[in-house]
PDB file of C-alpha atoms in Angstrom:
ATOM      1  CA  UNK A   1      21.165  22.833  84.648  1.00  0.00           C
ATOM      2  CA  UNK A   2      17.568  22.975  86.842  1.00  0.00           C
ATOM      3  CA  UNK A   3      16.779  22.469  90.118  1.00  0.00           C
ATOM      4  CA  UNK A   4      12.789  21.762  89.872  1.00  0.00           C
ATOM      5  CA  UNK A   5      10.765  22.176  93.051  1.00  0.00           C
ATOM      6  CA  UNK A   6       6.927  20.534  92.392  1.00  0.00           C
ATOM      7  CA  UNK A   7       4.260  21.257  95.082  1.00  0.00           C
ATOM      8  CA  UNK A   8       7.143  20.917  97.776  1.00  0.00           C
ATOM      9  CA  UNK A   9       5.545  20.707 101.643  1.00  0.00           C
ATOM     10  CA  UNK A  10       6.983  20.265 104.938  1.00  0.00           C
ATOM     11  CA  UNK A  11       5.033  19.654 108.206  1.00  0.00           C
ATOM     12  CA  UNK A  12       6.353  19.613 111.716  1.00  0.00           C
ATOM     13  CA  UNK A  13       3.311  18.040 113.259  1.00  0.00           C
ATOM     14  CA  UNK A  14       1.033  21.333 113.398  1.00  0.00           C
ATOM     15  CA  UNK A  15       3.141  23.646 111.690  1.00  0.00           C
ATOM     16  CA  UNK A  16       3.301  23.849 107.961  1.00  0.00           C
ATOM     17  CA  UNK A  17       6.472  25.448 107.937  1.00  0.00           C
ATOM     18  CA  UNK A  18       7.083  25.145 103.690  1.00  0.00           C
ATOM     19  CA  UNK A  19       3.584  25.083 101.967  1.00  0.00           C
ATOM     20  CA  UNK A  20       3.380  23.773  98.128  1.00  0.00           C
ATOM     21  CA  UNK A  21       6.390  25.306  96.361  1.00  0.00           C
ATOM     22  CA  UNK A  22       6.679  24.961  93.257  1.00  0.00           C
ATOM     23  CA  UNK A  23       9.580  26.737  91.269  1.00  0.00           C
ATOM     24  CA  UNK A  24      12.666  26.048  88.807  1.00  0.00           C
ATOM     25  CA  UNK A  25      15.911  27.740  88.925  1.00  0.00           C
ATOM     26  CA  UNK A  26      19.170  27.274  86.468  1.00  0.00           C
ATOM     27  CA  UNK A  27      22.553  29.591  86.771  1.00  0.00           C
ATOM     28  CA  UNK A  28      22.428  32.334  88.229  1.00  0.00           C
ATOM     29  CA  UNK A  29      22.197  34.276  91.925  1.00  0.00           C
ATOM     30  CA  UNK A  30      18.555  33.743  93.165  1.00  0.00           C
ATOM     31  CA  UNK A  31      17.743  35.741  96.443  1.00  0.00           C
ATOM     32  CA  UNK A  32      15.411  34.430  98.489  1.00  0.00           C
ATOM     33  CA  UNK A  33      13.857  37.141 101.404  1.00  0.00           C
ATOM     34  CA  UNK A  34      11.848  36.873 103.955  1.00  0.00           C
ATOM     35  CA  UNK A  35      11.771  37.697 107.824  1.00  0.00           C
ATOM     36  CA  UNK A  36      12.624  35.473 110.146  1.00  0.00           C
ATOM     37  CA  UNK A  37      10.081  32.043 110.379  1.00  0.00           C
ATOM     38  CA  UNK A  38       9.425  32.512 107.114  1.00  0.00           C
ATOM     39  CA  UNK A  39      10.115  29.075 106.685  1.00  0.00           C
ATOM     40  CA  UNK A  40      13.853  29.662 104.569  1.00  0.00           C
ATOM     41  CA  UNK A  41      16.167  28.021 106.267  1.00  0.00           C
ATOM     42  CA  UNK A  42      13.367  25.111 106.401  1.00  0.00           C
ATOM     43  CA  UNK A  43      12.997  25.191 102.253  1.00  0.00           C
ATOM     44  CA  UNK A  44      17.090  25.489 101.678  1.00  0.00           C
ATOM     45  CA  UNK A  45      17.328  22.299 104.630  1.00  0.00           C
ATOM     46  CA  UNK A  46      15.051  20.070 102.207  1.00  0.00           C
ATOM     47  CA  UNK A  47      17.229  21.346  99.044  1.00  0.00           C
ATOM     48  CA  UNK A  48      20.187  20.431 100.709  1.00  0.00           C
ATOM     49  CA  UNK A  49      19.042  16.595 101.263  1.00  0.00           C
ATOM     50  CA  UNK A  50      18.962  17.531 105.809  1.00  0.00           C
ATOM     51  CA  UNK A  51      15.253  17.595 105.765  1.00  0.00           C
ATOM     52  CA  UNK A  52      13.202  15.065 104.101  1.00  0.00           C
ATOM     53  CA  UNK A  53       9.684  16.500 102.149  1.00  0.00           C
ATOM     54  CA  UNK A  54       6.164  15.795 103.623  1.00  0.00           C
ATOM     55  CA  UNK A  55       5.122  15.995 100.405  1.00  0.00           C
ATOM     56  CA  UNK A  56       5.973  17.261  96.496  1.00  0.00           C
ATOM     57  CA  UNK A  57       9.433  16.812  94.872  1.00  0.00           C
ATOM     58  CA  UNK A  58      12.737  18.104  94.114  1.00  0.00           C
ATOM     59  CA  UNK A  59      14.703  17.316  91.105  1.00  0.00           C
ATOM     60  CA  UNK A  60      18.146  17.939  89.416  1.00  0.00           C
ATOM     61  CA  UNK A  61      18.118  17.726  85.764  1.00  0.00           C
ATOM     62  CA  UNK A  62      14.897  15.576  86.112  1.00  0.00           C
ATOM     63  CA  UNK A  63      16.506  13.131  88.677  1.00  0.00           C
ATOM     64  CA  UNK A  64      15.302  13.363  92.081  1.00  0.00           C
ATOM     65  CA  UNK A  65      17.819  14.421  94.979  1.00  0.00           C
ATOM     66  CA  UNK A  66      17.345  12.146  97.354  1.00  0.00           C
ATOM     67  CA  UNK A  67      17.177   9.002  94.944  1.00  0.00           C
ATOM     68  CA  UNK A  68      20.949  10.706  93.780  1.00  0.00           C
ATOM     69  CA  UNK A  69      21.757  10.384  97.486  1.00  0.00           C
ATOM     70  CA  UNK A  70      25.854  11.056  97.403  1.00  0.00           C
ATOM     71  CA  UNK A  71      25.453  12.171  93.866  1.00  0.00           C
ATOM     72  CA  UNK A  72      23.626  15.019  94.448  1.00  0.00           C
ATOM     73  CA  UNK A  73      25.657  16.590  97.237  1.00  0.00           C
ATOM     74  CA  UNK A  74      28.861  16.039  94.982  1.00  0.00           C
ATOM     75  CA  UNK A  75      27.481  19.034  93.361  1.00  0.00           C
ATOM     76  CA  UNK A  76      26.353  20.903  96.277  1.00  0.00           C
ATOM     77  CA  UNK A  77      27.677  23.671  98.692  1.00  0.00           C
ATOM     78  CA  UNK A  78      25.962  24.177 101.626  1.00  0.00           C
ATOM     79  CA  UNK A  79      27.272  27.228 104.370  1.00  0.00           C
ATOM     80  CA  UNK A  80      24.075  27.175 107.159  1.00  0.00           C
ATOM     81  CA  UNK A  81      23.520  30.351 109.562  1.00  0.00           C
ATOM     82  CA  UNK A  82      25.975  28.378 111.837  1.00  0.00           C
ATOM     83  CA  UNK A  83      28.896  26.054 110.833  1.00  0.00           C
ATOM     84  CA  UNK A  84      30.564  23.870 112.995  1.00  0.00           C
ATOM     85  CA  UNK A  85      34.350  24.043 113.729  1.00  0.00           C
ATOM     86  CA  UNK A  86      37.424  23.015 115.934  1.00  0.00           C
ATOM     87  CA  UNK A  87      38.105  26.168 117.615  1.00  0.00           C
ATOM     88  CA  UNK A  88      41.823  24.974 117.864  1.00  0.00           C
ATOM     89  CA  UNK A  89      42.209  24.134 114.186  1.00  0.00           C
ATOM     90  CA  UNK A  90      43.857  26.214 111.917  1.00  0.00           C
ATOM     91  CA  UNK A  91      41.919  27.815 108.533  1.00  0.00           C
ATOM     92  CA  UNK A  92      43.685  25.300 106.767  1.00  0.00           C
ATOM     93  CA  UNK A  93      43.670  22.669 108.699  1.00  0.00           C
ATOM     94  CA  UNK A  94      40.109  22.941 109.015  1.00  0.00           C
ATOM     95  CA  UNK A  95      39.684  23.443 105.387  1.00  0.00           C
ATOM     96  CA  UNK A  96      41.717  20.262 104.618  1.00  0.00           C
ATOM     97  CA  UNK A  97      40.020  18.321 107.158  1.00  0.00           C
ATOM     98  CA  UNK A  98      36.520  18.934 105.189  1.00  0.00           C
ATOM     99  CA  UNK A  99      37.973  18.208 102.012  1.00  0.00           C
ATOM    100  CA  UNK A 100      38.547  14.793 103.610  1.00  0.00           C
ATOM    101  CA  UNK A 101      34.965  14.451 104.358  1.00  0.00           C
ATOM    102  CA  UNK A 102      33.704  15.583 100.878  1.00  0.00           C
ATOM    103  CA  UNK A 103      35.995  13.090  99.800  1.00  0.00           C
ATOM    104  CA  UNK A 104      38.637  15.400  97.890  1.00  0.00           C
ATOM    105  CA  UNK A 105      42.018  13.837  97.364  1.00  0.00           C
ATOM    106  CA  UNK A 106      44.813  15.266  99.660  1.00  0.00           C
ATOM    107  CA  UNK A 107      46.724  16.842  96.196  1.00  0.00           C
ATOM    108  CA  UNK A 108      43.917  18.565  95.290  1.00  0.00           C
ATOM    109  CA  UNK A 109      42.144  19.772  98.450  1.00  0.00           C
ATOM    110  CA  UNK A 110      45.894  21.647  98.803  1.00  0.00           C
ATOM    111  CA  UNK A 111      45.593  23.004  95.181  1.00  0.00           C
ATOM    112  CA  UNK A 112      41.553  24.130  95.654  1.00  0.00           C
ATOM    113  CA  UNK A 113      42.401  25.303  99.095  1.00  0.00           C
ATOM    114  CA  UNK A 114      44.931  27.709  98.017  1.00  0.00           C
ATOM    115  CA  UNK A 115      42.788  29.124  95.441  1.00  0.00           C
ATOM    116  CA  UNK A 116      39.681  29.585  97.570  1.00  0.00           C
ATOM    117  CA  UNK A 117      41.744  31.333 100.522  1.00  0.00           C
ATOM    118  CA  UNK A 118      42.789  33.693  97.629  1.00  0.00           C
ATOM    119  CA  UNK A 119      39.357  34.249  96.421  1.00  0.00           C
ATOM    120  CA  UNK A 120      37.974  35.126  99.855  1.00  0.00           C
ATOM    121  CA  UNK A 121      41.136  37.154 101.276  1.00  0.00           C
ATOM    122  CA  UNK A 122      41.953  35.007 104.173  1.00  0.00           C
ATOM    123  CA  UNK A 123      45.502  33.543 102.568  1.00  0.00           C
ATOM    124  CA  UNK A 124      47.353  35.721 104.912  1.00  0.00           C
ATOM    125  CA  UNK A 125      45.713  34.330 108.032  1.00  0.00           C
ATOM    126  CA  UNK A 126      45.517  30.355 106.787  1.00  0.00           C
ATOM    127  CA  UNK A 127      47.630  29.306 109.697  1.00  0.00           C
ATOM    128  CA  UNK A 128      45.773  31.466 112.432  1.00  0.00           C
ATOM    129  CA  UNK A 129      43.450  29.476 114.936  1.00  0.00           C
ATOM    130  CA  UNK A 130      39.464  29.435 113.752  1.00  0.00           C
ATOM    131  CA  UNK A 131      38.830  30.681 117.351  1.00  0.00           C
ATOM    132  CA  UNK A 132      40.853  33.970 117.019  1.00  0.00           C
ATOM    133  CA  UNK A 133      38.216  35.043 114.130  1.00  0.00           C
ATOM    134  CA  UNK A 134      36.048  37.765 113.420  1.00  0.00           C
ATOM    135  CA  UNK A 135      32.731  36.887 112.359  1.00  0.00           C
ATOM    136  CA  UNK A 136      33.344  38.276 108.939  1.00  0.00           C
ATOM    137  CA  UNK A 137      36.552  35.958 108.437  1.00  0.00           C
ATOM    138  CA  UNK A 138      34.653  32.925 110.010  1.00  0.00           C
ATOM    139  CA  UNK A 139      32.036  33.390 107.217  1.00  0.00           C
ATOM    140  CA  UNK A 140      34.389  33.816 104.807  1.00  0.00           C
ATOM    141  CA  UNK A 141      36.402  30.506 105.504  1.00  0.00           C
ATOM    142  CA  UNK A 142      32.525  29.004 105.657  1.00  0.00           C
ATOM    143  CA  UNK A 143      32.007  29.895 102.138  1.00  0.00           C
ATOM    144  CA  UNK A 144      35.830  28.436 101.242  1.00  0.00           C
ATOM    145  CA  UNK A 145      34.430  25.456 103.020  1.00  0.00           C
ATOM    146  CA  UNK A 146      31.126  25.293 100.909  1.00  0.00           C
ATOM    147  CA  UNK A 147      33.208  25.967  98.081  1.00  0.00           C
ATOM    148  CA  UNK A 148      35.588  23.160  98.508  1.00  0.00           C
ATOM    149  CA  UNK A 149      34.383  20.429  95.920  1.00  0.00           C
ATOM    150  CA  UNK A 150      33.627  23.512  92.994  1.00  0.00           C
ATOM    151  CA  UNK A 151      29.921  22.811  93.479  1.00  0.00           C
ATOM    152  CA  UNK A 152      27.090  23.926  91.094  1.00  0.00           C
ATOM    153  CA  UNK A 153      24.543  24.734  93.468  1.00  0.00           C
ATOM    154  CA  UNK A 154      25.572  26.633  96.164  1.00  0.00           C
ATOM    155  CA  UNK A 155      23.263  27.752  99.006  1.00  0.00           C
ATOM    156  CA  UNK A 156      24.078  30.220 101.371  1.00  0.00           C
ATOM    157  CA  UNK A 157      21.534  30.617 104.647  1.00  0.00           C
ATOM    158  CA  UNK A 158      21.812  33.971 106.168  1.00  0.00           C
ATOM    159  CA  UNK A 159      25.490  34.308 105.104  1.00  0.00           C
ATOM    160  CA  UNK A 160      25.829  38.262 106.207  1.00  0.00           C
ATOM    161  CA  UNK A 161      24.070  37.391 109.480  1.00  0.00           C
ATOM    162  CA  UNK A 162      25.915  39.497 111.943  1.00  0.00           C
ATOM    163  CA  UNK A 163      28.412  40.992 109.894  1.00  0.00           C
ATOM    164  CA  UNK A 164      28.939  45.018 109.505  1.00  0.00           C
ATOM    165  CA  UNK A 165      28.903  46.365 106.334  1.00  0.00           C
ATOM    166  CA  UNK A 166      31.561  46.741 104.668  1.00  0.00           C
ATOM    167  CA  UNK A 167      31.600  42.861 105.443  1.00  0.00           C
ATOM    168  CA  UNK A 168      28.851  42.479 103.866  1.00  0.00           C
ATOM    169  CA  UNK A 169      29.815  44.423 100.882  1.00  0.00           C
ATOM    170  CA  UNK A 170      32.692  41.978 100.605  1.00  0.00           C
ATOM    171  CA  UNK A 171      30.301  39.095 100.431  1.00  0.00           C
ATOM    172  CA  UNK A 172      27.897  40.837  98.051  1.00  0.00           C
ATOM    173  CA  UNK A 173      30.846  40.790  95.717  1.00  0.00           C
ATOM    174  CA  UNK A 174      32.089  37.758  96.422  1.00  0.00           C
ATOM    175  CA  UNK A 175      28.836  35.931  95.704  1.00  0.00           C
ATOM    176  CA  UNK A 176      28.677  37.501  92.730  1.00  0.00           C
ATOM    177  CA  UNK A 177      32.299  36.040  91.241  1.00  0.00           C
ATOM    178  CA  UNK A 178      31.219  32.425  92.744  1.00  0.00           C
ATOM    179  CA  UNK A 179      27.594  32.780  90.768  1.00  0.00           C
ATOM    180  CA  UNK A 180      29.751  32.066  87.716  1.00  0.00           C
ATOM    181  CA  UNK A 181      27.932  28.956  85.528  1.00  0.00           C
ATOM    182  CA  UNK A 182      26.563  27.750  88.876  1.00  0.00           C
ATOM    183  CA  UNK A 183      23.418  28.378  90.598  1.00  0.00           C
ATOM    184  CA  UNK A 184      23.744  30.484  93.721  1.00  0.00           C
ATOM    185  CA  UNK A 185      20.302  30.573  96.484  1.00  0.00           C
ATOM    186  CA  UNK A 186      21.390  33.353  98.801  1.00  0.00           C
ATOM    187  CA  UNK A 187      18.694  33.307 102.188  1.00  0.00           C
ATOM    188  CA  UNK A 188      17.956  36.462 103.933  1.00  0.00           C
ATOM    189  CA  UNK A 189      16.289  39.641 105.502  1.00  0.00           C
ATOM    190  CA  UNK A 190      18.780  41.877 104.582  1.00  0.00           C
ATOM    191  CA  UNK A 191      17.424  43.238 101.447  1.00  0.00           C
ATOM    192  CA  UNK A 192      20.741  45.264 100.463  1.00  0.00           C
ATOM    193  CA  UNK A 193      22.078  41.667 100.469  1.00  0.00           C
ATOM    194  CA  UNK A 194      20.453  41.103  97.640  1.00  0.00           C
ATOM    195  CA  UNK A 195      18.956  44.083  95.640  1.00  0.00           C
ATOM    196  CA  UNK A 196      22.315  44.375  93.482  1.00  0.00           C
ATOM    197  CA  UNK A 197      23.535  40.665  93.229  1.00  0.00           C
ATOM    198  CA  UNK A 198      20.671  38.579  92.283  1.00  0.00           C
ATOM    199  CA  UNK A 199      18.905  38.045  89.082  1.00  0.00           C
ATOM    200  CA  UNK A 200      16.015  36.716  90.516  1.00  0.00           C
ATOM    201  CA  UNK A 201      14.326  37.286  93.898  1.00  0.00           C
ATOM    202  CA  UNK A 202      11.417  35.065  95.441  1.00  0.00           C
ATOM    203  CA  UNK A 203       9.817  36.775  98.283  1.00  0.00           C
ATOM    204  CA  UNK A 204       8.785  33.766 100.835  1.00  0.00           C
ATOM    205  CA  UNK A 205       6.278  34.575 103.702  1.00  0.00           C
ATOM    206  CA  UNK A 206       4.543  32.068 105.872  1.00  0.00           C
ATOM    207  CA  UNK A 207       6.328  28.668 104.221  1.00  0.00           C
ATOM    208  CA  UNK A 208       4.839  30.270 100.592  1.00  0.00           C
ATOM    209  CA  UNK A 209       6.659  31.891  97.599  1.00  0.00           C
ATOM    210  CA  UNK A 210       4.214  35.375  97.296  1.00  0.00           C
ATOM    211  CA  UNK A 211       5.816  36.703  94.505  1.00  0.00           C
ATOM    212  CA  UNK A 212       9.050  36.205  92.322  1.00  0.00           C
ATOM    213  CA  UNK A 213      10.967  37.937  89.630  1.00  0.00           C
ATOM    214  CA  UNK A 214      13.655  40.779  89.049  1.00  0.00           C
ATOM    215  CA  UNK A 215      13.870  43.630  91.792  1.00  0.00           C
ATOM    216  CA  UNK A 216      12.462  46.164  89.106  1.00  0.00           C
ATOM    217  CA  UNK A 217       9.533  43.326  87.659  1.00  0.00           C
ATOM    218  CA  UNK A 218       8.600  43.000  91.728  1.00  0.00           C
ATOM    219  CA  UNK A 219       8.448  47.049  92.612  1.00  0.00           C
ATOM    220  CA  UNK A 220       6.603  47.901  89.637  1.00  0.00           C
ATOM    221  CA  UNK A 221       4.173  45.304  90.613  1.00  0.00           C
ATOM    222  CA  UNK A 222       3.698  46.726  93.834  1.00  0.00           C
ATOM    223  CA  UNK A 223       0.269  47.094  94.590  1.00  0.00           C
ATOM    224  CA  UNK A 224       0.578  50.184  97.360  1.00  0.00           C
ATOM    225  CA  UNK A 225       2.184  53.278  96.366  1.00  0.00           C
ATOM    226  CA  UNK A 226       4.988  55.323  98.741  1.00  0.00           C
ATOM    227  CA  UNK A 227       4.845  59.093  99.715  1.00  0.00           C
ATOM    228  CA  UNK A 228       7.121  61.078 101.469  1.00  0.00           C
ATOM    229  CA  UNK A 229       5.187  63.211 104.462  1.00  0.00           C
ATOM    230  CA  UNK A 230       5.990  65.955 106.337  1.00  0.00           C
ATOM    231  CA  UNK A 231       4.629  65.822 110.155  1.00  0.00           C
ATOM    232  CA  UNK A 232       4.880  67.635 113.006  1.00  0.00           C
ATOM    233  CA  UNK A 233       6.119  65.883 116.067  1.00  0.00           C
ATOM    234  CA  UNK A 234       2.039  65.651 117.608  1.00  0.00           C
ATOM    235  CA  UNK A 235       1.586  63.869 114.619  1.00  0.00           C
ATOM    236  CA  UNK A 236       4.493  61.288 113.797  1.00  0.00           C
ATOM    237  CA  UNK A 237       2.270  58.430 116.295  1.00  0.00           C
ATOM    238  CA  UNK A 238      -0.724  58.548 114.287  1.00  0.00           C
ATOM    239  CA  UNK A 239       0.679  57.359 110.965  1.00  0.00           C
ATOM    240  CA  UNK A 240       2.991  55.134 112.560  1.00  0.00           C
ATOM    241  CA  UNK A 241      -0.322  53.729 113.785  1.00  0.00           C
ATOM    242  CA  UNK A 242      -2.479  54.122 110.472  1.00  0.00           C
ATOM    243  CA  UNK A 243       0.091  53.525 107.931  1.00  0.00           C
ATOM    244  CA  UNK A 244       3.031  51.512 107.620  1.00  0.00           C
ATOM    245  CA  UNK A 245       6.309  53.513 107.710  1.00  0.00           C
ATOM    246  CA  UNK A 246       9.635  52.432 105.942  1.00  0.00           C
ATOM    247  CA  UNK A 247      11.417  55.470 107.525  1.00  0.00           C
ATOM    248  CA  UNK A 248      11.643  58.531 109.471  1.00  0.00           C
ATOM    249  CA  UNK A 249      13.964  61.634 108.958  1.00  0.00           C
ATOM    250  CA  UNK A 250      13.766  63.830 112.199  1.00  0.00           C
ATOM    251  CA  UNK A 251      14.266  67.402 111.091  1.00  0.00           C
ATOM    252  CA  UNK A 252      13.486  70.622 113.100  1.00  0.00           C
ATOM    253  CA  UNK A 253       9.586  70.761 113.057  1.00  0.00           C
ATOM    254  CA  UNK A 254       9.615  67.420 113.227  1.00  0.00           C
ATOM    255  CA  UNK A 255       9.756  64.472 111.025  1.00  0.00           C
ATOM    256  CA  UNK A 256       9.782  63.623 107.143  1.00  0.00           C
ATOM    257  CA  UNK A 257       7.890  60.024 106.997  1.00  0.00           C
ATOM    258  CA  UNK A 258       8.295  56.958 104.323  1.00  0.00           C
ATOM    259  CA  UNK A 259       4.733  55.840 104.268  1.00  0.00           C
ATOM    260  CA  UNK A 260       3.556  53.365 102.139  1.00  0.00           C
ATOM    261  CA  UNK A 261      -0.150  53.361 101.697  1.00  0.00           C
ATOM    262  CA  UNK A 262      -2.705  52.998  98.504  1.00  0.00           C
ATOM    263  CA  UNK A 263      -4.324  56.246  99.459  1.00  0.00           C
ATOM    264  CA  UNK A 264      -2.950  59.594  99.797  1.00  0.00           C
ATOM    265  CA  UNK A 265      -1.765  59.955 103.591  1.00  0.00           C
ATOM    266  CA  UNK A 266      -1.738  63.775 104.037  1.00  0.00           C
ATOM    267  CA  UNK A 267      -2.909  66.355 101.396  1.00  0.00           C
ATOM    268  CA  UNK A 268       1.036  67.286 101.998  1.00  0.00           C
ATOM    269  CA  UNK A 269       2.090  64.201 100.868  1.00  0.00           C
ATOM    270  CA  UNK A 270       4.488  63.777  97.744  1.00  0.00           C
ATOM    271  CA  UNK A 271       4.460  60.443  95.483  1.00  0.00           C
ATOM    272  CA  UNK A 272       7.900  58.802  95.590  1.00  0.00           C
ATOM    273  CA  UNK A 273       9.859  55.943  93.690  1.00  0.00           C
ATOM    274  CA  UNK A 274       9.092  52.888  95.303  1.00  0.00           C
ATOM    275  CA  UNK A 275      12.235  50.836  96.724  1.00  0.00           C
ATOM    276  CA  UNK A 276      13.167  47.347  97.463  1.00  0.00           C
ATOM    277  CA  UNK A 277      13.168  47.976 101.237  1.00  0.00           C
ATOM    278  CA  UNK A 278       9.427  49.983 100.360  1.00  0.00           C
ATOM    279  CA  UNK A 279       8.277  46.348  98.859  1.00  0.00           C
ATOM    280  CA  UNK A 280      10.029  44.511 101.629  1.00  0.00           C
ATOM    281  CA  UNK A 281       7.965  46.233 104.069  1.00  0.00           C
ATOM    282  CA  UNK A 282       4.916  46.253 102.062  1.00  0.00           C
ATOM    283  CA  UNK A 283       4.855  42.238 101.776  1.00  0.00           C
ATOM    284  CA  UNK A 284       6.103  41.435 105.457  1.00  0.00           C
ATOM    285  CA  UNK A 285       6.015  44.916 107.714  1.00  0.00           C
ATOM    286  CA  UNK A 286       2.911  45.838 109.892  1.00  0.00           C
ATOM    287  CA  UNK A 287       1.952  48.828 111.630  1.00  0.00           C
ATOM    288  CA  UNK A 288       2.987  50.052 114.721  1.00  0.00           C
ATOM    289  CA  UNK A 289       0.671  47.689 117.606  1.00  0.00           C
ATOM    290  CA  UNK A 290      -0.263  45.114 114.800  1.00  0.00           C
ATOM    291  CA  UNK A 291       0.492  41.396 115.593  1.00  0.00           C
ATOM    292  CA  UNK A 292       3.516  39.528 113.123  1.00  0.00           C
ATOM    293  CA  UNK A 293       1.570  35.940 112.656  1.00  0.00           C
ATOM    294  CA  UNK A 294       4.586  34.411 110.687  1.00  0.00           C
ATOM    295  CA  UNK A 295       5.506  31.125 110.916  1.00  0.00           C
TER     296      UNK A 295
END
């Protein structure tokens, strides 16, 4: 099982929104975070066949995904940021009614169906209308839906987008039972989304893969260090200026700080153990008055 990416590009006529990838995944939950315009949804659009390359390749066990045309998505689950639906149709009835279009016979859509609705806790409200949903329940019936044909890839864009979370601890773990001898490409910028669920995390910023591996490989290659500082109140806009600042504690004589920074901030200030969020920040935060130039 591989999904191959070679020197994979898309333009849109002056914007390079997905610059010379190149990367292979197998089974396994692969987390891919970035902020917003990072170019992710663009990259998982390609992988799903909805975007054709300006230039490089993609290939599934050395065949090429859009030469395997209906093959390909056979084996692929796709839930986008936003899914279309009948607002009037029933969770079942829309689940059924996509079956149809992946082409699943009527026998066993009903038998998958009943499993999935199991497997993401919405048996109990099958027969209620898609428009009388929460957002966590819609996204749960999207995953059912991406689920459908028992795909092995399945891509998830931004699936917590939205959600509270204890939603989104619900998704966490059910991502993790789907992952099962499949290959799972969560998209987002919610690191918690991923920090416990994915054995591999590729950090994209500005349509480029920066940096890839394990959430322990990536921190201890972190090349700033965090400190925890203690400021007075006079002080807390200067750092927020100077350094960048995963967090701030108010307390009574002011603030504690998160500061990330190569150099010591403060002769006060204490080394810490550097975080997922701290290397989140460190590859796509800025300080306070700095301009984002993402894509």
């Amino acid at each position: 099982m591989e999904l191959k990416l070679t020197n994979l590009t898309k333009e849109f006529k002056d914007i390079t929104a997905v610059r010379n990838i190149s990367y292979t995944m197998s089974t396994g939950v692969y987390g891919l975070l970035g902020v917003n315009g990072a170019g992710k949804t663009t990259l998982m659009r390609m992988l799903c066949t909805l975007l054709k390359p300006s230039g490089g390749s993609i290939t599934w066990n050395g065949a090429d995904i859009f030469e395997m045309d209906g093959e390909y998505r056979k084996i692929l689950g796709y839930l986008p940021q936003d899914f279309g639906f009948y607002p009037d149709f029933t969770v079942y009835d829309y689940l059924m009614y996509t079956a149809s279009i992946k082409g699943l016979r009527p026998v066993t859509a009903k038998q998958r169906i009943k499993i999935l609705l199991r497997q993401v806790g919405m048996e109990k409200t099958a027969h209620k209308k898609m428009k009388k949903l929460s957002g966590g329940m819609k996204r749960r019936v999207g995953i059912a839906q991406a689920m459908l044909g028992n795909p092995q890839i399945l891509i998830l864009d931004e699936p917590t987008a939205g959600l509270d979370p204890s939603e989104r601890v619900r998704f966490r773990n059910l991502i993790s039972e789907l992952a099962d001898e499949r290959l799972v490409l969560l998209s987002t910028h919610i690191v918690s989304d991923i920090e416990y669920i994915a054995g591999e995390i590729l950090l994209m910023k500005a349509g480029e893969i920066r940096a890839a591996g394990t959430s322990r490989e990536l921190i201890a290659e972190m090349p700033e260090q965090v400190w925890s500082v203690a400021a007075a109140k006079e002080e807390i806009d200067f750092y927020m200026q100077a350094y960048k600042v995963s967090n701030i504690k108010t307390t009574r004589q002011g603030a504690e700080l998160r500061i990330i920074s190569s150099d010591k901030p403060a002769e006060c200030a204490v080394l810490e153990e550097a975080t997922l969020e701290d290397l989140f920040l460190d590859y796509f935060g800025e300080r306070t008055g700095e301009q984002n130039d993402e894509i």
